[in-house]
Coordinates of C-alpha atoms in Angstrom, one line a residue:
M1 CA 48.7 -15.9 -26.7
T2 CA 49.2 -12.2 -27.8
A3 CA 46.8 -9.6 -25.3
L4 CA 45.1 -8.9 -28.6
R5 CA 43.7 -12.3 -29.3
L6 CA 42.8 -13.0 -25.4
V7 CA 40.1 -9.9 -25.9
T8 CA 39.2 -11.5 -29.6
A9 CA 38.6 -15.0 -28.1
V10 CA 37.0 -13.4 -24.4
L11 CA 34.7 -11.0 -27.2
L12 CA 34.0 -14.4 -28.9
L13 CA 33.3 -16.4 -25.9
S14 CA 30.8 -13.7 -24.7
A15 CA 29.0 -13.0 -28.1
I16 CA 28.5 -17.1 -28.3
T17 CA 27.6 -16.7 -24.7
A18 CA 24.8 -14.7 -25.2
Q19 CA 23.2 -16.0 -28.4
A20 CA 23.1 -19.6 -27.0
Q21 CA 20.6 -17.3 -23.9
P22 CA 17.0 -16.5 -25.4
A23 CA 16.2 -13.2 -24.0
A24 CA 13.1 -14.0 -22.0
P25 CA 9.6 -13.3 -23.9
P26 CA 7.9 -10.2 -24.4
S27 CA 5.4 -10.5 -22.2
I28 CA 6.9 -10.7 -19.2
L29 CA 8.6 -7.6 -19.6
A30 CA 5.5 -6.5 -19.8
C31 CA 3.8 -8.0 -16.7
D32 CA 6.8 -7.3 -14.5
R33 CA 6.2 -3.1 -15.5
A34 CA 2.4 -3.4 -15.2
A35 CA 2.1 -5.4 -11.8
A36 CA 4.9 -5.9 -9.8
A37 CA 4.2 -5.3 -6.2
P38 CA 7.0 -2.8 -4.6
H39 CA 7.0 -5.2 -1.7
D40 CA 7.8 -8.0 -3.4
P41 CA 11.6 -9.0 -3.4
T42 CA 11.2 -10.6 -6.5
R43 CA 10.8 -8.3 -8.9
P44 CA 13.3 -7.9 -11.2
E45 CA 16.4 -5.0 -10.6
G46 CA 15.4 -1.8 -11.8
V47 CA 11.3 -2.7 -11.6
P48 CA 9.9 -0.2 -9.2
G49 CA 6.6 -2.1 -9.0
V50 CA 2.8 -0.5 -9.0
L51 CA 0.8 0.0 -5.9
F52 CA -2.7 -2.4 -5.7
D53 CA -4.0 1.1 -6.3
R54 CA -2.5 1.9 -9.5
L55 CA -2.9 -1.3 -10.7
D56 CA -4.8 -1.4 -14.9
P57 CA -7.0 -4.3 -14.8
A58 CA -6.5 -3.9 -18.9
D59 CA -3.0 -5.6 -18.2
A60 CA -4.3 -9.0 -16.9
L61 CA -3.6 -10.3 -20.7
S62 CA 0.1 -9.9 -20.7
C63 CA 0.4 -11.1 -16.9
D64 CA -1.7 -14.2 -17.7
Q65 CA 0.8 -14.6 -21.3
A66 CA 3.5 -14.4 -18.9
R67 CA 2.4 -16.8 -16.5
R68 CA 1.8 -19.5 -19.9
D69 CA 5.0 -18.5 -21.4
A70 CA 7.0 -18.9 -17.7
P71 CA 5.4 -21.4 -15.4
G72 CA 8.1 -22.2 -13.7
L73 CA 8.4 -17.9 -12.3
P74 CA 5.8 -18.1 -9.2
R75 CA 5.9 -14.0 -9.2
L76 CA 4.2 -13.7 -12.6
P77 CA 0.8 -15.7 -11.3
F78 CA 1.1 -13.4 -8.1
Q79 CA 1.8 -10.3 -10.6
F80 CA -1.8 -11.9 -12.4
A81 CA -3.2 -12.4 -9.3
R82 CA -3.2 -8.5 -8.1
L83 CA -4.6 -7.5 -11.5
R84 CA -7.7 -10.2 -11.2
E85 CA -8.4 -9.1 -7.5
R86 CA -8.3 -5.0 -8.6
A87 CA -10.7 -6.3 -11.1
G88 CA -12.8 -7.2 -8.6
Q89 CA -12.0 -11.4 -9.6
E90 CA -11.5 -12.5 -6.2
A91 CA -12.1 -15.6 -6.6
E92 CA -10.1 -16.0 -9.7
A93 CA -7.3 -14.0 -7.3
V94 CA -6.9 -16.9 -4.5
A95 CA -6.0 -19.7 -6.7
L96 CA -4.3 -17.4 -8.2
Y97 CA -2.4 -16.5 -5.3
R98 CA -2.3 -20.1 -3.6
E99 CA -0.7 -21.0 -7.1
A100 CA 2.4 -19.1 -6.4
A101 CA 2.2 -19.4 -2.8
R102 CA 2.5 -23.6 -3.2
A103 CA 5.5 -22.5 -5.4
G104 CA 7.2 -20.4 -2.4
H105 CA 6.3 -16.9 -3.4
V106 CA 6.3 -15.2 -0.2
A107 CA 4.4 -12.2 -0.8
A108 CA 1.2 -14.4 -2.6
T109 CA 1.1 -16.4 0.7
V110 CA 1.0 -13.2 2.5
R111 CA -1.8 -12.0 0.6
L112 CA -3.2 -15.1 0.5
A113 CA -3.8 -14.7 4.3
R114 CA -5.2 -11.8 4.5
I115 CA -7.9 -12.1 2.4
V116 CA -9.3 -15.8 2.1
P117 CA -12.1 -16.6 4.3
P118 CA -11.7 -17.3 8.4
G119 CA -11.4 -21.1 8.5
S120 CA -11.2 -21.9 5.0
P121 CA -8.0 -25.0 4.1
D122 CA -6.3 -21.9 2.6
G123 CA -6.2 -19.5 5.7
A124 CA -4.6 -22.6 7.3
E125 CA -2.1 -23.5 4.4
A126 CA -1.1 -20.0 4.1
I127 CA -0.3 -19.6 8.2
G128 CA 1.6 -22.7 7.6
L129 CA 3.4 -21.9 4.7
L130 CA 4.2 -17.8 6.0
R131 CA 5.4 -19.6 9.3
Q132 CA 8.3 -21.9 7.1
A133 CA 9.3 -18.7 5.3
A134 CA 9.3 -16.5 8.6
E135 CA 11.6 -19.6 10.3
G136 CA 14.1 -19.0 7.0
G137 CA 14.0 -15.2 8.1
S138 CA 11.4 -13.8 5.1
D139 CA 10.8 -10.0 6.6
L140 CA 7.5 -10.1 4.3
A141 CA 6.4 -12.8 6.0
L142 CA 7.6 -12.0 9.6
I143 CA 5.0 -9.0 8.5
G144 CA 2.3 -11.6 7.6
L145 CA 2.4 -13.5 10.9
A146 CA 2.4 -10.5 13.1
E147 CA -0.3 -9.3 11.5
L148 CA -2.3 -12.9 12.0
L149 CA -0.9 -12.9 15.6
A150 CA -2.3 -9.2 16.6
H151 CA -6.1 -9.9 15.4
G152 CA -5.8 -13.6 16.0
A153 CA -6.7 -16.3 13.2
P154 CA -8.0 -19.7 13.1
G155 CA -5.4 -22.0 14.1
L156 CA -3.3 -19.3 15.2
P157 CA -4.3 -17.5 18.9
Q158 CA -4.4 -14.0 19.3
D159 CA -0.5 -13.3 20.5
E160 CA 0.6 -9.0 20.9
A161 CA 3.5 -9.5 22.6
E162 CA 4.3 -12.6 19.8
A163 CA 3.5 -10.0 17.0
L164 CA 5.4 -7.7 18.2
R165 CA 8.8 -9.5 18.8
L166 CA 8.3 -10.3 15.4
L167 CA 8.2 -7.2 14.3
R168 CA 11.6 -6.6 15.6
R169 CA 12.7 -9.6 14.2
A170 CA 12.0 -8.1 10.8
A171 CA 12.5 -4.2 11.6
Q172 CA 16.2 -4.9 11.8
G173 CA 16.5 -6.4 8.9
G174 CA 16.4 -3.0 7.5
T175 CA 12.9 -3.1 5.5
P176 CA 10.7 0.0 5.8
E177 CA 7.8 -2.2 5.9
A178 CA 9.0 -4.4 8.6
I179 CA 10.0 -0.6 10.3
F180 CA 6.7 1.2 9.4
A181 CA 4.8 -1.8 11.2
L182 CA 6.5 -2.0 14.1
A183 CA 5.8 1.6 14.7
L184 CA 2.5 1.7 13.9
L185 CA 1.7 -1.1 16.5
R186 CA 4.3 1.1 18.9
M187 CA 2.6 4.1 18.2
G188 CA -1.3 2.0 19.3
D189 CA -2.3 3.6 15.3
H190 CA -6.3 2.7 14.7
R191 CA -5.3 3.3 11.1
G192 CA -2.6 0.5 10.9
P193 CA -3.4 -3.5 10.3
F194 CA -2.7 -3.7 13.7
G195 CA -5.0 -1.7 15.6
R196 CA -4.8 -0.9 19.1
H197 CA -4.9 -3.4 22.0
D198 CA -4.0 -2.3 25.9
S199 CA -1.8 -5.8 25.9
V200 CA 0.7 -4.0 24.0
V201 CA 2.0 -1.4 25.9
M202 CA 2.9 1.5 23.4
D203 CA 5.8 4.1 23.1
Q204 CA 5.1 6.6 21.2
I205 CA 8.1 8.0 21.1
E206 CA 10.0 4.9 20.2
G207 CA 7.2 5.1 17.2
A208 CA 7.4 8.6 16.0
R209 CA 11.5 7.3 16.2
L210 CA 10.6 4.5 13.3
I211 CA 7.6 6.3 11.8
R212 CA 10.9 8.6 10.9
L213 CA 13.4 6.4 10.0
A214 CA 10.6 4.4 7.6
A215 CA 9.7 7.4 5.8
E216 CA 13.5 8.8 5.3
R217 CA 13.9 4.7 3.5
G218 CA 11.2 6.7 1.2
H219 CA 8.4 4.1 2.6
A220 CA 5.0 6.6 1.1
P221 CA 3.1 5.2 3.9
A222 CA 5.3 6.6 6.6
Q223 CA 6.2 9.3 4.9
A224 CA 2.1 10.5 4.9
H225 CA 2.2 9.1 8.7
L226 CA 5.0 11.3 9.6
A227 CA 3.2 13.9 7.6
L228 CA 0.0 14.2 9.8
L229 CA 2.4 14.1 12.5
H230 CA 3.9 17.8 12.0
Q231 CA 0.5 18.5 10.7
H232 CA -0.7 18.2 14.2
G233 CA 2.0 17.9 16.5
L234 CA 3.1 15.6 18.7
A235 CA 3.7 15.8 22.9
V236 CA 4.6 12.9 25.8
N237 CA 4.1 13.8 28.8
G238 CA 5.1 17.3 28.1
Q239 CA 7.7 16.1 26.2
L240 CA 7.5 17.4 22.4
I241 CA 8.6 14.8 20.0
V242 CA 7.0 16.0 16.5
T243 CA 6.7 19.8 15.8
E244 CA 3.8 21.5 14.8
D245 CA 5.1 22.4 11.1
E246 CA 2.3 22.9 8.3
A247 CA 5.2 23.3 5.6
E248 CA 6.8 20.1 6.6
A249 CA 3.6 18.3 6.4
L250 CA 3.2 19.5 3.0
R251 CA 6.5 18.9 1.6
L252 CA 5.8 15.0 3.1
Y253 CA 2.4 15.0 1.8
R254 CA 3.5 15.4 -1.7
L255 CA 6.5 13.1 -1.5
A256 CA 4.0 10.3 -0.1
A257 CA 1.3 11.1 -2.8
E258 CA 4.7 10.7 -6.1
G259 CA 4.8 7.0 -4.0
G260 CA 1.4 6.7 -4.8
D261 CA 0.0 7.2 -0.8
L262 CA -3.7 8.3 -1.8
F263 CA -4.0 9.8 2.3
A264 CA -1.3 12.4 1.0
L265 CA -3.1 13.3 -2.6
N266 CA -6.5 13.8 -0.3
S267 CA -4.7 15.8 1.9
I268 CA -2.9 17.5 -0.4
G269 CA -6.4 18.7 -1.5
V270 CA -7.1 19.4 1.8
F271 CA -4.1 21.7 1.8
H272 CA -5.4 23.8 -0.5
E273 CA -8.7 24.6 0.3
E274 CA -7.9 25.6 3.4
G275 CA -5.0 27.2 3.0
R276 CA -2.9 25.7 5.1
G277 CA 1.2 24.8 5.2
G278 CA 1.8 28.3 2.9
L279 CA -1.0 27.9 0.2
A280 CA -3.5 29.9 -1.0
R281 CA -7.4 28.9 -0.3
D282 CA -8.2 27.4 -4.2
D283 CA -10.9 25.3 -4.6
A284 CA -10.5 24.4 -8.0
E285 CA -6.6 22.8 -7.2
A286 CA -8.5 21.6 -4.3
L287 CA -10.8 19.9 -6.8
R288 CA -7.9 18.6 -9.2
Y289 CA -6.1 16.3 -5.9
Y290 CA -9.6 15.2 -5.3
R291 CA -10.7 14.4 -8.6
L292 CA -7.5 11.8 -8.1
G293 CA -8.0 10.5 -5.2
A294 CA -11.9 9.5 -6.3
A295 CA -10.6 8.1 -9.7
R296 CA -8.7 5.6 -7.3
G297 CA -11.5 5.0 -5.1
F298 CA -10.8 6.1 -1.8
D299 CA -13.5 7.1 -0.1
V300 CA -12.2 10.6 2.0
A301 CA -12.0 11.9 -2.1
L302 CA -15.4 10.7 -2.6
F303 CA -16.7 12.2 -0.3
N304 CA -14.8 15.5 -1.0
M305 CA -16.1 15.3 -4.4
G306 CA -19.9 14.8 -3.0
R307 CA -19.4 18.4 -1.1
F308 CA -17.7 20.0 -3.8
A309 CA -20.6 18.4 -5.9
L310 CA -23.2 19.4 -3.8
E311 CA -21.7 22.7 -2.9
G312 CA -20.9 23.7 -6.7
R313 CA -17.3 24.5 -5.7
G314 CA -14.1 24.4 -7.7
G315 CA -15.5 25.4 -10.5
L316 CA -17.8 22.8 -10.7
A317 CA -22.2 23.6 -11.7
R318 CA -24.2 23.2 -8.0
D319 CA -25.4 19.2 -8.9
R320 CA -27.4 17.6 -6.4
D321 CA -27.4 14.5 -8.2
A322 CA -24.0 14.2 -8.9
G323 CA -23.9 15.3 -5.3
I324 CA -25.4 11.6 -4.3
A325 CA -23.9 9.7 -6.6
W326 CA -20.5 10.6 -5.1
H327 CA -21.5 10.4 -1.6
R328 CA -23.6 7.2 -2.5
Q329 CA -20.0 5.5 -4.0
A330 CA -18.3 6.9 -0.5
A331 CA -20.9 5.6 1.8
R332 CA -20.7 2.1 0.0
A333 CA -16.3 2.4 0.5
G334 CA -17.3 2.7 4.7
N335 CA -17.4 6.6 4.7
L336 CA -19.0 7.7 7.8
G337 CA -19.2 11.4 6.7
S338 CA -21.0 10.1 3.3
Q339 CA -23.1 7.8 5.2
L340 CA -24.9 10.9 7.3
A341 CA -24.7 13.4 4.2
L342 CA -27.4 11.0 2.5
Q343 CA -29.1 10.4 5.6
A344 CA -29.2 14.0 6.7
L345 CA -30.9 14.3 2.7
G346 CA -33.3 11.6 3.6
L347 CA -31.5 9.1 1.3
D348 CA -29.5 5.3 1.9
W349 CA -27.3 4.2 -0.1

């Protein structure tokens, strides 16, 4: 066979093979684009994923259809579950997470273990599935188990030393989420899922190093946390670990906000309001960032919207009713500043 005939035959075979493999239903692509999780290793290549706070519950229709079109893909009920949870339909979300978890989807298993009521059969099953996935080397499962061990759960007594061991094992794989989780545990950070516990020896030098490593790998929460460290500086036993540098903090906050971090988004508003990081004071620009965060339900941004409405700042007319409404939203989300502001006005929430 001549070279030309060989090439022709290969091209013909490729065309026949392509025709023999039908394209995936459009609903699957739509669901992946709308609701894939950034931390889910089963999401398709080229799909970045959507942070939970950016999910649009209206996309549930496409994921419901995708789940029906391809019942053998566990990521689809997981993605559908994320949308139902975002819409506040927790019971339906739990059922969908359970469906995906039983099909071996680790991200669904982690989420199931986090949101089911303590002591429920779903919780015990999720812990068992997490153990299996962790034994198989899943970084996500290792992080999920470590979080449960740090707090303790029914059937899983608190064991912070084991939590630290599991996080170290997960971080060795280079996953930014694992590196950042380990960093928070070493920092003794109250904002992280692991909290601060006396039985784990803090090492803020190692914690800061790990935060920087996760930030360099594009992890938005780590970028926001590193920005916070640069905003205030960090010294340990007289040794400067992170320099105070508001310009660098602002740069990192902007990176983190682009990645969907709401704390970073609100912090940029604070920098505009207070004239930090080389910015001029600008209430209107601060209001723009607060409004973006409030639209996504971030309680600190809701608190700031309440302040600006009550004080008539950023181009807003002074509006007591609007300010109270913003503060009530924030207070119901647990914001202490808004709760105190309402108490000072003689109001509840």
